[in-house]
Tab-separated table of C-alpha atoms and ligand atoms in Angstrom:
chain	number	residue	atom	x	y	z
A	1360	UNK	CA	1.073	10.615	-18.920
A	1361	UNK	CA	2.657	13.277	-17.890
A	1362	UNK	CA	1.276	16.075	-14.913
A	1363	UNK	CA	1.255	19.549	-15.290
A	1364	UNK	CA	3.716	19.578	-13.015
A	1365	UNK	CA	6.213	17.066	-16.056
A	1366	UNK	CA	6.381	14.118	-13.801
A	1367	UNK	CA	5.642	11.285	-15.317
A	1368	UNK	CA	2.619	8.949	-13.939
A	1369	UNK	CA	3.636	5.097	-14.827
A	1370	UNK	CA	2.825	3.727	-11.667
A	1371	UNK	CA	-0.873	2.311	-10.919
A	1372	UNK	CA	-2.311	1.328	-7.390
A	1373	UNK	CA	-5.178	-0.662	-7.552
A	1374	UNK	CA	-7.245	-1.466	-4.637
A	1375	UNK	CA	-9.501	-4.324	-5.413
A	1376	UNK	CA	-11.959	-4.790	-2.363
A	1377	UNK	CA	-12.529	-2.217	0.381
A	1378	UNK	CA	-12.960	-4.795	2.809
A	1379	UNK	CA	-11.043	-6.401	4.942
A	1380	UNK	CA	-10.325	-9.750	7.073
A	1381	UNK	CA	-8.771	-7.314	10.253
A	1382	UNK	CA	-9.303	-3.825	11.591
A	1383	UNK	CA	-6.066	-2.249	12.066
A	1384	UNK	CA	-6.589	0.147	15.039
A	1385	UNK	CA	-4.835	2.781	12.322
A	1386	UNK	CA	-6.488	2.205	9.285
A	1387	UNK	CA	-9.996	1.671	10.175
A	1388	UNK	CA	-12.905	2.101	12.932
A	1389	UNK	CA	-14.166	-1.326	14.143
A	1390	UNK	CA	-17.674	-1.161	13.110
A	1391	UNK	CA	-16.598	0.185	9.510
A	1392	UNK	CA	-19.430	-0.016	6.515
A	1393	UNK	CA	-18.184	-1.382	3.353
A	1394	UNK	CA	-19.545	-0.136	-0.123
A	1395	UNK	CA	-22.550	-2.008	-1.047
A	1396	UNK	CA	-21.524	-5.266	-3.823
A	1397	UNK	CA	-23.427	-3.693	-6.631
A	1398	UNK	CA	-21.238	-0.818	-6.400
A	1399	UNK	CA	-17.700	-2.922	-6.881
A	1400	UNK	CA	-16.215	-2.972	-10.555
A	1401	UNK	CA	-16.272	-6.666	-11.630
A	1402	UNK	CA	-12.476	-8.239	-12.127
A	1403	UNK	CA	-12.856	-7.855	-15.415
A	1404	UNK	CA	-13.619	-4.340	-15.892
A	1405	UNK	CA	-11.041	-3.756	-13.197
A	1406	UNK	CA	-8.933	-5.969	-15.527
A	1407	UNK	CA	-9.983	-3.395	-18.392
A	1408	UNK	CA	-8.899	0.011	-16.189
A	1409	UNK	CA	-5.660	-1.928	-15.875
A	1410	UNK	CA	-5.158	-2.261	-19.815
A	1411	UNK	CA	-6.126	0.699	-20.312
A	1412	UNK	CA	-3.361	2.772	-17.994
A	1413	UNK	CA	-1.155	0.057	-19.356
A	1414	UNK	CA	-1.664	1.182	-23.261
A	1415	UNK	CA	-1.162	4.704	-21.799
A	1416	UNK	CA	2.500	3.999	-20.540
A	1417	UNK	CA	2.054	2.781	-16.722
A	1418	UNK	CA	4.616	-0.024	-16.129
A	1419	UNK	CA	4.192	-0.988	-12.698
A	1420	UNK	CA	0.977	-2.094	-10.840
A	1421	UNK	CA	0.140	-2.544	-7.461
A	1422	UNK	CA	-2.815	-4.802	-6.132
A	1423	UNK	CA	-4.098	-3.551	-2.585
A	1424	UNK	CA	-7.150	-2.999	-0.624
A	1425	UNK	CA	-8.491	-3.511	1.868
A	1426	UNK	CA	-7.177	-6.878	1.807
A	1427	UNK	CA	-6.730	-8.013	-1.770
A	1428	UNK	CA	-6.328	-11.628	-1.160
A	1429	UNK	CA	-9.827	-11.403	0.568
A	1430	UNK	CA	-11.474	-10.415	-2.987
A	1431	UNK	CA	-13.680	-13.988	-3.993
A	1432	UNK	CA	-11.279	-14.559	-7.118
A	1433	UNK	CA	-8.804	-12.972	-6.915
A	1434	UNK	CA	-6.235	-14.772	-8.847
A	1435	UNK	CA	-8.265	-14.871	-12.211
A	1436	UNK	CA	-7.532	-10.909	-12.180
A	1437	UNK	CA	-3.800	-11.687	-10.983
A	1438	UNK	CA	-3.171	-14.802	-13.628
A	1439	UNK	CA	-4.147	-12.188	-16.260
A	1440	UNK	CA	-2.021	-9.653	-15.234
A	1441	UNK	CA	0.645	-11.467	-14.944
A	1442	UNK	CA	0.460	-12.224	-18.632
A	1443	UNK	CA	1.054	-8.618	-19.178
A	1444	UNK	CA	4.274	-8.826	-17.251
A	1445	UNK	CA	5.079	-12.337	-19.397
A	1446	UNK	CA	4.300	-10.483	-22.565
A	1447	UNK	CA	6.586	-7.667	-21.369
A	1448	UNK	CA	3.798	-4.834	-21.735
A	1449	UNK	CA	4.116	-3.916	-17.803
A	1450	UNK	CA	7.697	-4.160	-15.717
A	1451	UNK	CA	6.412	-5.154	-12.674
A	1452	UNK	CA	2.730	-6.523	-10.777
A	1453	UNK	CA	2.706	-6.649	-7.201
A	1454	UNK	CA	0.836	-6.493	-4.136
A	1455	UNK	CA	-0.007	-5.377	-0.728
A	1456	UNK	CA	-0.828	-7.976	1.032
A	1457	UNK	CA	-1.766	-8.112	5.493
A	1458	UNK	CA	-0.750	-11.845	5.419
A	1459	UNK	CA	-3.399	-13.576	6.551
A	1460	UNK	CA	-4.199	-15.536	2.989
A	1461	UNK	CA	-0.517	-16.183	1.957
A	1462	UNK	CA	-0.044	-19.660	3.126
A	1463	UNK	CA	-2.963	-20.251	0.817
A	1464	UNK	CA	-2.167	-18.217	-2.282
A	1465	UNK	CA	1.809	-17.807	-2.572
A	1466	UNK	CA	2.793	-20.647	-4.689
A	1467	UNK	CA	0.131	-19.371	-7.005
A	1468	UNK	CA	0.913	-15.852	-7.101
A	1469	UNK	CA	4.923	-17.176	-7.724
A	1470	UNK	CA	3.384	-18.929	-10.301
A	1471	UNK	CA	1.442	-15.944	-11.691
A	1472	UNK	CA	4.418	-13.883	-12.152
A	1473	UNK	CA	4.359	-11.693	-9.173
A	1474	UNK	CA	8.529	-11.638	-7.925
A	1475	UNK	CA	8.034	-9.147	-4.850
A	1476	UNK	CA	5.536	-8.402	-2.291
A	1477	UNK	CA	4.793	-6.166	0.599
A	1478	UNK	CA	3.245	-7.345	3.789
A	1479	UNK	CA	2.072	-5.251	6.612
A	1480	UNK	CA	3.333	-6.539	10.169
A	1481	UNK	CA	3.581	-3.814	13.225
A	1482	UNK	CA	4.634	-5.957	16.071
A	1483	UNK	CA	6.193	-9.438	16.401
A	1484	UNK	CA	4.519	-9.755	19.764
A	1485	UNK	CA	1.051	-11.963	19.441
A	1486	UNK	CA	-0.706	-9.910	22.419
A	1487	UNK	CA	0.015	-6.674	20.870
A	1488	UNK	CA	-0.640	-8.196	17.494
A	1489	UNK	CA	-4.061	-9.225	18.461
A	1490	UNK	CA	-4.504	-5.640	20.249
A	1491	UNK	CA	-3.286	-3.499	16.911
A	1492	UNK	CA	-5.476	-5.706	14.325
A	1493	UNK	CA	-8.204	-6.052	16.771
A	1494	UNK	CA	-9.076	-9.354	14.901
A	1495	UNK	CA	-5.796	-10.759	13.636
A	1496	UNK	CA	-3.637	-14.089	14.884
A	1497	UNK	CA	-0.222	-13.179	14.855
A	1498	UNK	CA	0.845	-17.000	13.864
A	1499	UNK	CA	-1.365	-17.259	11.049
A	1500	UNK	CA	0.534	-13.974	9.456
A	1501	UNK	CA	4.050	-15.163	10.124
A	1502	UNK	CA	2.729	-18.760	8.478
A	1503	UNK	CA	1.611	-16.656	5.384
A	1504	UNK	CA	4.588	-14.920	5.627
A	1505	UNK	CA	7.005	-18.099	5.486
A	1506	UNK	CA	5.099	-19.589	2.819
A	1507	UNK	CA	5.507	-16.224	0.704
A	1508	UNK	CA	9.681	-16.737	1.329
A	1509	UNK	CA	9.230	-20.385	0.617
A	1510	UNK	CA	7.829	-19.269	-2.780
A	1511	UNK	CA	10.946	-17.573	-3.435
A	1512	UNK	CA	9.074	-14.010	-3.435
A	1513	UNK	CA	10.850	-11.091	-2.312
A	1514	UNK	CA	9.554	-9.584	0.812
A	1515	UNK	CA	9.292	-6.332	2.204
A	1516	UNK	CA	7.782	-5.581	5.640
A	1517	UNK	CA	5.589	-2.773	6.044
A	1518	UNK	CA	5.530	-1.215	9.639
A	1519	UNK	CA	3.450	1.516	10.586
A	1520	UNK	CA	5.326	3.507	13.750
A	1521	UNK	CA	2.803	4.005	16.623
A	1522	UNK	CA	3.792	5.635	19.438
A	1523	UNK	CA	3.102	3.491	22.291
A	1524	UNK	CA	2.919	0.529	20.412
A	1525	UNK	CA	5.490	-0.958	19.008
A	1526	UNK	CA	8.010	1.996	19.593
A	1527	UNK	CA	10.205	-0.295	21.410
A	1528	UNK	CA	10.293	-3.405	18.639
A	1529	UNK	CA	12.188	-1.541	15.767
A	1530	UNK	CA	15.305	-3.120	16.796
A	1531	UNK	CA	13.831	-6.453	16.773
A	1532	UNK	CA	12.000	-5.828	13.521
A	1533	UNK	CA	15.602	-4.872	11.866
A	1534	UNK	CA	16.769	-8.120	13.158
A	1535	UNK	CA	14.048	-10.368	12.420
A	1536	UNK	CA	14.243	-8.657	8.712
A	1537	UNK	CA	17.693	-9.382	8.435
A	1538	UNK	CA	17.859	-12.888	9.904
A	1539	UNK	CA	15.044	-13.882	7.325
A	1540	UNK	CA	16.393	-11.874	4.211
A	1541	UNK	CA	13.444	-9.133	4.379
A	1542	UNK	CA	13.426	-5.576	3.389
A	1543	UNK	CA	11.684	-3.596	6.245
A	1544	UNK	CA	9.562	-0.197	5.318
A	1545	UNK	CA	8.556	1.520	8.188
A	1546	UNK	CA	5.482	4.251	7.666
A	1547	UNK	CA	4.541	7.191	9.591
A	1548	UNK	CA	0.700	6.994	10.493
A	1549	UNK	CA	-1.296	9.665	7.790
A	1550	UNK	CA	-4.387	11.353	8.982
A	1551	UNK	CA	-7.077	9.235	6.971
A	1552	UNK	CA	-10.626	8.558	7.544
A	1553	UNK	CA	-12.345	8.435	11.003
A	1554	UNK	CA	-11.227	5.577	13.398
A	1555	UNK	CA	-12.592	7.014	16.538
A	1556	UNK	CA	-8.844	7.237	18.235
A	1557	UNK	CA	-6.617	10.220	18.379
A	1558	UNK	CA	-4.228	9.937	16.128
A	1559	UNK	CA	-1.731	12.811	18.117
A	1560	UNK	CA	-1.424	9.991	20.150
A	1561	UNK	CA	-0.405	7.410	17.413
A	1562	UNK	CA	2.126	9.287	15.562
A	1563	UNK	CA	5.461	9.232	15.860
A	1564	UNK	CA	8.171	10.950	13.676
A	1565	UNK	CA	10.472	8.947	11.557
A	1566	UNK	CA	13.589	10.902	12.310
A	1567	UNK	CA	13.142	10.001	15.832
A	1568	UNK	CA	13.030	6.357	14.487
A	1569	UNK	CA	15.938	6.439	12.811
A	1570	UNK	CA	17.656	8.353	15.163
A	1571	UNK	CA	16.933	5.063	17.945
A	1572	UNK	CA	17.879	2.792	15.079
A	1573	UNK	CA	21.060	4.615	14.515
A	1574	UNK	CA	22.271	3.535	17.781
A	1575	UNK	CA	22.254	0.068	17.537
A	1576	UNK	CA	22.663	-0.231	13.813
A	1577	UNK	CA	25.179	1.007	11.013
A	1578	UNK	CA	22.992	2.705	8.593
A	1579	UNK	CA	24.220	3.744	5.187
A	1580	UNK	CA	21.867	6.195	2.516
A	1581	UNK	CA	21.355	4.485	-0.923
A	1582	UNK	CA	19.973	5.435	-4.040
A	1583	UNK	CA	17.906	2.247	-3.921
A	1584	UNK	CA	14.153	3.170	-5.353
A	1585	UNK	CA	11.135	0.432	-5.691
A	1586	UNK	CA	9.049	3.335	-7.568
A	1587	UNK	CA	7.680	4.051	-4.438
A	1588	UNK	CA	8.300	6.961	-1.835
A	1589	UNK	CA	10.290	5.337	0.606
A	1590	UNK	CA	13.860	6.207	1.222
A	1591	UNK	CA	16.238	3.486	1.894
A	1592	UNK	CA	19.481	2.836	4.252
A	1593	UNK	CA	21.525	-0.336	3.990
A	1594	UNK	CA	21.975	-2.037	7.360
A	1595	UNK	CA	25.956	-2.669	7.380
A	1596	UNK	CA	24.729	-5.561	9.911
A	1597	UNK	CA	22.717	-7.302	8.182
A	1598	UNK	CA	22.851	-6.676	4.642
A	1599	UNK	CA	19.296	-5.678	4.217
A	1600	UNK	CA	17.459	-2.274	3.554
A	1601	UNK	CA	15.280	-0.464	6.167
A	1602	UNK	CA	12.892	2.378	4.209
A	1603	UNK	CA	11.540	4.748	5.116
A	1604	UNK	CA	7.816	6.780	4.161
A	1605	UNK	CA	7.731	10.041	5.498
A	1606	UNK	CA	4.653	11.825	3.945
A	1607	UNK	CA	4.449	13.825	7.837
A	1608	UNK	CA	8.106	15.092	7.958
A	1609	UNK	CA	9.120	15.094	4.611
A	1610	UNK	CA	6.903	15.601	1.594
A	1611	UNK	CA	7.867	13.373	-1.124
A	1612	UNK	CA	5.531	14.045	-3.696
A	1613	UNK	CA	8.209	16.300	-6.333
A	1614	UNK	CA	9.059	12.712	-7.689
A	1615	UNK	CA	5.485	11.509	-7.542
A	1616	UNK	CA	4.239	8.773	-10.302
A	1617	UNK	CA	1.473	7.091	-9.278
A	1618	UNK	CA	-1.775	7.482	-9.431
A	1619	UNK	CA	-4.622	5.055	-7.548
A	1620	UNK	CA	-8.144	3.601	-8.603
A	1621	UNK	CA	-10.490	2.402	-5.987
A	1622	UNK	CA	-12.837	-0.984	-6.392
A	1623	UNK	CA	-15.547	1.190	-7.829
A	1624	UNK	CA	-13.495	2.733	-10.139
A	1625	UNK	CA	-12.703	6.518	-8.952
A	1626	UNK	CA	-9.538	7.316	-9.651
A	1627	UNK	CA	-7.566	9.488	-7.216
A	1628	UNK	CA	-4.459	11.750	-8.577
A	1629	UNK	CA	-3.406	12.126	-5.385
A	1630	UNK	CA	-2.988	9.911	-1.692
A	1631	UNK	CA	-3.714	13.130	0.320
A	1632	UNK	CA	-6.262	15.242	-1.812
A	1633	UNK	CA	-9.995	14.409	-2.326
A	1634	UNK	CA	-9.595	15.373	-6.002
A	1635	UNK	CA	-10.965	12.634	-8.167
A	1636	UNK	CA	-12.468	11.076	-11.731
A	1637	UNK	CA	-14.823	8.749	-12.091
A	1638	UNK	CA	-14.054	6.140	-14.666
A	1639	UNK	CA	-17.193	3.670	-14.068
A	1640	UNK	CA	-19.187	5.519	-15.890
A	1641	UNK	CA	-16.791	5.824	-18.880
A	1642	UNK	CA	-16.350	1.975	-18.649
A	1643	UNK	CA	-19.397	1.411	-18.558
A	1644	UNK	CA	-20.741	3.665	-20.811
A	1645	UNK	CA	-19.369	1.928	-24.452
A	1646	UNK	CA	-17.205	-1.760	-24.754
A	1647	UNK	CA	-14.704	0.605	-26.981
A	1648	UNK	CA	-12.467	2.419	-24.490
A	1649	UNK	CA	-12.388	6.191	-26.082
A	1650	UNK	CA	-14.448	7.901	-23.330
A	1651	UNK	CA	-12.679	5.941	-20.659
A	1652	UNK	CA	-9.382	7.374	-22.373
A	1653	UNK	CA	-10.263	10.735	-22.583
A	1654	UNK	CA	-11.596	10.584	-18.485
A	1655	UNK	CA	-7.834	9.758	-17.786
A	1656	UNK	CA	-6.090	12.165	-20.073
A	1657	UNK	CA	-8.241	14.784	-18.187
A	1658	UNK	CA	-7.580	13.538	-14.849
A	1659	UNK	CA	-3.961	13.091	-15.396
A	1660	UNK	CA	-4.033	16.519	-16.654
A	1661	UNK	CA	-5.566	17.752	-12.946
A	1662	UNK	CA	-3.006	15.894	-11.162
A	1663	UNK	CA	-2.440	18.136	-7.806
A	1664	UNK	CA	0.825	19.147	-6.548
A	1665	UNK	CA	0.920	17.549	-3.642
A	1666	UNK	CA	-0.722	16.859	-0.745
A	1667	UNK	CA	-1.331	18.713	2.848
A	1668	UNK	CA	-1.558	16.617	5.721
A	1669	UNK	CA	-1.457	17.775	8.915
A	1670	UNK	CA	-2.214	15.567	12.090
A	1671	UNK	CA	-4.311	17.899	13.889
A	1672	UNK	CA	-6.910	17.330	16.778
A	1673	UNK	CA	-8.807	20.280	15.959
A	1674	UNK	CA	-9.480	19.720	12.119
A	1675	UNK	CA	-10.205	15.663	12.226
A	1676	UNK	CA	-8.757	13.789	9.437
A	1677	UNK	CA	-6.677	15.401	6.446
A	1678	UNK	CA	-8.765	13.255	3.787
A	1679	UNK	CA	-11.912	12.023	5.199
A	1680	UNK	CA	-11.661	8.308	3.169
A	1681	UNK	CA	-9.829	5.836	4.946
A	1682	UNK	CA	-6.468	4.207	3.526
A	1683	UNK	CA	-8.423	1.049	2.996
A	1684	UNK	CA	-10.401	3.040	0.013
A	1685	UNK	CA	-7.245	3.952	-2.039
A	1686	UNK	CA	-4.895	1.598	-0.551
A	1687	UNK	CA	-1.413	1.573	0.295
B	628	SAM	N1	-4.483	-4.889	3.896
B	628	SAM	C1	-3.219	-4.573	3.001
B	628	SAM	C2	-1.924	-4.551	4.082
B	628	SAM	O1	-2.230	-4.096	5.033
B	628	SAM	O2	-1.112	-4.444	3.929
B	628	SAM	C3	-3.065	-3.425	1.836
B	628	SAM	C4	-4.253	-2.474	2.576
B	628	SAM	S1	-3.590	-1.265	3.569
B	628	SAM	C5	-4.241	0.072	3.944
B	628	SAM	C6	-2.350	-0.662	3.078
B	628	SAM	C7	-0.570	-0.020	3.834
B	628	SAM	O3	-1.402	0.895	3.991
B	628	SAM	C8	-0.285	-1.289	4.986
B	628	SAM	O4	0.678	-1.240	5.007
B	628	SAM	C9	-1.138	-0.094	6.385
B	628	SAM	O5	-0.219	-0.543	7.523
B	628	SAM	C10	-1.169	1.302	5.865
B	628	SAM	N2	-2.013	2.044	6.375
B	628	SAM	C11	-3.413	1.624	6.792
B	628	SAM	N3	-4.210	3.087	6.950
B	628	SAM	C12	-2.877	3.884	7.422
B	628	SAM	C13	-2.600	5.142	8.159
B	628	SAM	N4	-3.860	5.950	8.510
B	628	SAM	N5	-1.605	6.091	7.825
B	628	SAM	C14	-0.078	5.214	7.105
B	628	SAM	N6	-0.388	3.880	6.909
B	628	SAM	C15	-1.713	3.091	6.899
B	629	SF4	FE1	-7.186	-4.167	6.940
B	629	SF4	FE2	-4.617	-3.591	5.995
B	629	SF4	FE3	-5.914	-1.562	7.194
B	629	SF4	FE4	-5.201	-3.439	8.119
B	629	SF4	S1	-3.868	-1.723	7.283
B	629	SF4	S2	-7.268	-3.070	8.375
B	629	SF4	S3	-4.699	-5.249	6.634
B	629	SF4	S4	-6.213	-2.853	4.946
C-alpha cells in the first residue's frame, strides 16, 4: 500500500476496545460514555480485518485501546495473530498496555509470540499515580511490569510529559528504566477529545524536558527506530535509550507509515485528522473480501499529508475523538 505522498503503509494499529480500567486525566473524562457493545467488531472480525491488511503488505501490528487486556477473551485474537508472526507473514505483533492486567497475561503474551510491549507509566509516585489515573494503583502496575520483564518481554515505558505532575521525575524515570533494562519514551500531550481540563496547563514541550535531562545524563542521538514516530537518544550512563515523541514541537508526518482501526472497524488514515473510512459495512457485506479490499485501497488513496495539532484554549481539542478511540 502506497499513499499519495509515496509513503509505504506497513504498520497497523488496532484499538480492540474503547474501554479501560483507568481514567488518565489527559486521555479520558471521568464520566466517559463508551460504545454500545453491538457496534463493536467481534474478535473474529478484528482478525479478518488484520489479515486483510497483512495480505496488503502490513508487516507490523500493534494492539491498543482503551486497555487491550480488558477485552474479554483477547488472548484468542493475540494467539491467532501470533501465528502470522510464526508463519513469517508478519514481522512483529506488539501491544500497548497500562500494565494493570499484566501479572495475569505476561506469560501468555510471550508464548503467543509477542517480543516487545509498551507499558504506560507516568509517575513512580503512588499518590501521583492515583491522581493521574484517577482509578489506578501503582503497585499493581509495577507488579505487571515486573511480570512482563520476568516473561522475557522487551519493555518500553511510555510517559506523557505533564506540567505540574511528573516534571520533576524524568531523571528518576531514566535511572529506574536504566536499572531494569527498559527503554523510556516521553510523549507530548496531544489535544484529542474533551477531558474537562485545560490542556494548556498540562502541556510541556519535550525540548524543555530534553534540555533538563541533558544536565544529568549524556544523550547521544541514534538512528534507532521501532517503526513508530519516536526519535531516540542513547543514555551513556545507563546504556538504555530514551525516546521523544514530539507531535507538537516537531511534526513527524513526513515518514508516517501507519493507519489505525477502531474497535468498530473505522479506519483512520491519520491520528490527527477526522477523515475516516468505515470498514465494518464492507466486512459484513460479504464473506469474500473483495468489498473490504476495495474500501482499504480507497482509504489509503486518501491518507492526508499530516496532522495539524494546535493546543489553543479558544478552539478546544484539535480532533474531537479521544486517544482511546484510535489508540496510542
Ligand atoms: N491503555 C493503554 C495504555 O495506556 O498504554 C493503551 C491505550 S493509550 C490511549 C496509549 C498511549 O496513549 C498511552 O501511552 C497514553 O499515555 C497515551 N495518550 C493517551 N492520551 C493522550 C494524549 N491526549 N496525548 C498524548 N498521549 C496520550
Ligand atoms: Fe486508559 Fe490508556 Fe487512556 Fe489511561 S491512557 S485512560 S490507561 S486508555
